[in-house]
Amino acid sequence: MKALVLAGGKGTRLRPLTYTRAKQLIPVANKPILFYGLEAIRDAGVEEIGVIVGDTREEVMAALGDGSRFGVRLTYIHQPDPLGLAHAVWTAREFLGDEPFIMFLGDNLIQHGVIRLVEEFNALSVDALILLKAVENPQSFGVAELAADGRILGLEEKPKQPKSNLALVGVYLFSPAIHEMIRTLKPSPRGELEITDAIQALVTTGHPVHSHIHEGWWLDTGKKDDMLEANRVVLDEIQTELLGSLDSESRVVGRVKIGAGSELVRTSVRGPVVIGEGCRLVDTFVGPYTSISSGVQITSAEVEHSIILDDSRIDAPGQRIEDSLIGRNVRVSRAAARPAALRLLLGDDSDVCLT
Ligand code: DAU
């Protein structure tokens, strides 16, 4: 079996961060989202992985290398335009050959990995095994309608009136029969070749397609609140590791990871929290569900339920920052002199909420 990981696309919903970074490389608990998927595939014993890349290919290739750091072999496949998930499979046709494969969307995170799913696919001898999860907003996803006996009756991509609340999770297993179905597809109303339509074509033409209801959490990290939710659930599973230094007036409570070379001065941290390497936190409170990447400096602020990326500086006495996603090299400060006005330099598509 091979694997196909999708790391192309535009990531428009996470702008402005995705103007300068591939969305699949934005970290959750200080680890790029994409790494979780590669590790899950490797843990299921699949070592030959094709990675679909688009405009951000240089950054993705620099981050993943040849795959040896994950114990896998990577082949990069360039998809010049993000014309849909089925188009991505079509682009990888030569790499995939006539082998079955697991397809993993690079911005999806799933709990418990994919070992059981791969075993189930191998045991069943079906042409597709899809993963489903009950959600509150099925109209934002591919949606499956099942018969009482679990058979798939139909699939629709982002339907206005969903026939069920079962969303297609971004992990699929396919036999080579999927390629014949993709050959017959026409672009959907959003102009893409949809993998959902290709699976529907398998069902319509009588190919065996099974579904599996996913028991653990599943997150599609498309938007800011999805990222914060992914950060929350992943941080819930971290273990304490304190490699940095704390002065006698600093306190750490709960599960907290602090990287080498980080320094806490008169600072309290209430986990779960992860702090990268070379950070300096002074007179600060870091509350639960916060990830701080390397090289960040925070002075006299309170931060909770947030993600702060590399080398940013927050110097904001008395200010409380919550539910925030702050990019790299960002500066947040409080004016010392009057007039007490906001002075902003915000990139396109920034989002600021003032109290
Ligand atoms: O997250 C699960 C959902 O993923 C499913 O429920 C939907 O049925 C499926 O169509 C997909 O929907 P999205 O609209 O969320 O897909 P998105 O455009 O975000 O692309 C998913 C990943 O694949 C993302 O990492 C970018 C990458 N991609 C996307 C396209 C369209 C590519 O590499 N190439 C592409 O052409």
XYZ file of N, CA and C and ligand atoms in Angstrom, residues 5-11 13 23-24 34 51-54 79 81-89 103-108 131 138 140-143 156-158 166-172 190 192-196 199 218-222, ligand 1:
213
model
N -0.616 12.218 0.468
C -0.909 13.283 1.430
C -1.088 14.577 0.651
N -2.176 15.289 0.905
C -2.461 16.501 0.131
C -2.012 17.761 0.882
N -1.012 18.408 0.321
C -0.483 19.629 0.945
C -0.421 20.766 -0.068
N -1.360 20.742 -1.019
C -1.456 21.842 -1.986
C -2.556 22.788 -1.526
N -3.310 23.338 -2.471
C -4.437 24.204 -2.107
C -3.980 25.599 -1.739
N -4.974 26.450 -1.423
C -4.663 27.871 -1.211
C -4.745 28.316 0.254
N -5.540 27.640 1.071
C -5.635 28.039 2.480
C -6.208 29.424 2.699
N -8.940 30.497 3.934
C -9.681 30.795 5.162
C -8.764 31.101 6.345
N -0.716 26.349 4.744
C -1.604 26.158 5.899
C -1.291 24.856 6.639
N -0.815 23.865 5.898
C -0.531 22.570 6.530
C 0.700 22.630 7.431
N 0.775 18.977 9.368
C 1.123 17.939 8.397
C 1.928 16.792 9.011
N 3.463 13.238 -1.809
C 2.952 14.480 -1.204
C 2.571 15.430 -2.327
N 1.289 15.766 -2.389
C 0.824 16.740 -3.387
C 1.193 18.137 -2.906
N 1.906 18.869 -3.749
C 2.288 20.236 -3.383
C 1.853 21.207 -4.475
N 1.603 22.447 -4.052
C 1.189 23.485 -5.008
C 2.124 24.679 -4.914
N 1.050 19.754 -8.185
C -0.262 20.013 -8.786
C -0.297 21.521 -9.075
N -2.411 23.701 -10.184
C -3.558 24.446 -9.661
C -4.387 23.515 -8.788
N -4.966 24.052 -7.693
C -5.760 23.197 -6.809
C -7.150 22.948 -7.394
N -7.220 22.028 -8.324
C -8.479 21.820 -9.054
C -9.358 20.742 -8.429
N -9.043 20.366 -7.200
C -9.911 19.437 -6.490
C -9.154 18.210 -5.991
N -9.774 17.538 -5.008
C -9.103 16.388 -4.389
C -8.965 15.236 -5.395
N -9.978 15.050 -6.241
C -9.884 13.986 -7.244
C -8.833 14.350 -8.295
N -8.721 15.629 -8.596
C -7.685 16.079 -9.528
C -6.293 15.795 -8.957
N -6.153 15.954 -7.639
C -4.870 15.654 -6.989
C -4.526 14.174 -7.161
N -5.523 13.304 -6.993
C -5.288 11.859 -7.174
C -4.881 11.592 -8.629
N -5.400 7.961 1.376
C -5.289 9.390 1.057
C -5.593 10.183 2.327
N -4.729 11.141 2.614
C -4.839 11.888 3.880
C -4.772 13.378 3.562
N -5.769 14.128 3.937
C -5.759 15.576 3.685
C -4.842 16.245 4.713
N -3.897 17.020 4.202
C -2.820 17.553 5.038
C -3.251 18.534 6.106
N -4.519 18.973 6.087
C -4.974 19.898 7.124
C -5.943 19.212 8.091
N -5.998 17.872 8.035
C -6.872 17.127 8.949
C -6.048 16.516 10.078
N -14.128 7.266 6.087
C -14.251 7.515 7.509
C -15.301 8.616 7.694
N -22.898 19.777 9.049
C -22.542 18.911 7.912
C -22.455 19.650 6.579
N -20.803 21.992 5.771
C -19.426 22.443 5.493
C -18.530 21.322 4.988
N -19.077 20.108 4.825
C -18.246 18.949 4.495
C -18.886 18.115 3.391
N -18.173 17.035 2.984
C -18.811 15.984 2.227
C -19.708 15.223 3.197
N -20.908 14.830 2.757
C -21.871 14.193 3.668
C -22.327 12.852 3.089
N -22.695 13.488 -0.904
C -22.802 14.816 -1.530
C -21.734 15.730 -0.944
N -21.160 16.595 -1.783
C -20.152 17.539 -1.301
C -20.829 18.836 -0.868
N -20.612 19.212 0.359
C -21.142 20.450 0.949
C -22.586 20.752 0.522
N -23.523 13.043 9.007
C -22.262 12.287 8.936
C -21.322 12.900 7.900
N -20.267 13.556 8.404
C -19.309 14.213 7.507
C -18.217 13.236 7.093
N -17.707 13.437 5.881
C -16.556 12.665 5.411
C -15.299 13.254 6.037
N -14.623 12.443 6.825
C -13.339 12.834 7.408
C -12.307 12.781 6.276
N -11.275 13.611 6.359
C -10.317 13.681 5.251
C -9.297 12.564 5.207
N -9.754 11.337 5.454
C -8.885 10.151 5.347
C -9.672 9.076 4.604
N -9.115 8.584 3.505
C -9.837 7.647 2.639
C -8.892 6.510 2.254
N -18.467 24.178 -7.425
C -17.366 25.063 -6.984
C -16.146 24.930 -7.903
N -14.435 22.217 -8.891
C -13.383 21.241 -8.566
C -13.788 19.832 -8.966
N -12.803 18.982 -9.210
C -13.080 17.546 -9.363
C -13.110 16.974 -7.952
N -14.288 16.568 -7.513
C -14.512 16.195 -6.114
C -14.265 14.703 -5.894
N -13.520 14.382 -4.858
C -13.308 12.962 -4.527
C -14.641 12.355 -4.053
N -15.481 13.208 -3.453
C -16.808 12.752 -3.005
C -17.604 12.217 -4.207
N -16.268 8.803 -5.272
C -16.728 7.710 -4.387
C -18.200 7.400 -4.697
N -11.853 14.463 15.590
C -11.370 14.736 14.233
C -11.475 16.236 14.025
N -10.445 16.826 13.481
C -10.470 18.272 13.265
C -9.968 18.624 11.880
N -10.733 19.473 11.215
C -10.347 20.028 9.927
C -9.922 21.458 10.265
N -8.628 21.737 10.109
C -8.078 22.986 10.651
C -8.210 24.150 9.675
N -9.381 24.293 9.066
C -9.558 25.308 8.026
C -9.538 26.749 8.512
O -11.814 18.027 5.860
C -12.720 17.108 5.318
C -13.334 17.625 4.043
O -12.236 17.840 3.125
C -14.346 16.624 3.464
O -15.467 16.515 4.314
C -14.790 17.074 2.099
O -15.644 16.110 1.526
C -13.569 17.274 1.179
O -13.952 17.774 -0.084
C -12.595 18.262 1.819
O -13.200 19.545 1.837
P -12.427 20.927 1.991
O -13.182 21.978 1.249
O -12.182 21.163 3.451
O -11.045 20.666 1.256
P -9.875 21.705 1.074
O -10.083 22.499 -0.166
O -9.647 22.442 2.361
O -8.620 20.750 0.816
C -8.218 19.762 1.723
C -6.691 19.606 1.682
O -6.249 19.209 0.380
C -5.902 20.880 1.993
O -4.772 20.506 2.775
C -5.459 21.411 0.657
C -5.331 20.166 -0.163
N -5.679 20.324 -1.598
C -6.933 20.786 -1.905
C -7.323 20.901 -3.225
C -8.713 21.393 -3.580
C -4.784 19.964 -2.579
O -3.636 19.541 -2.267
N -5.165 20.079 -3.891
C -6.408 20.537 -4.267
O -6.694 20.611 -5.487
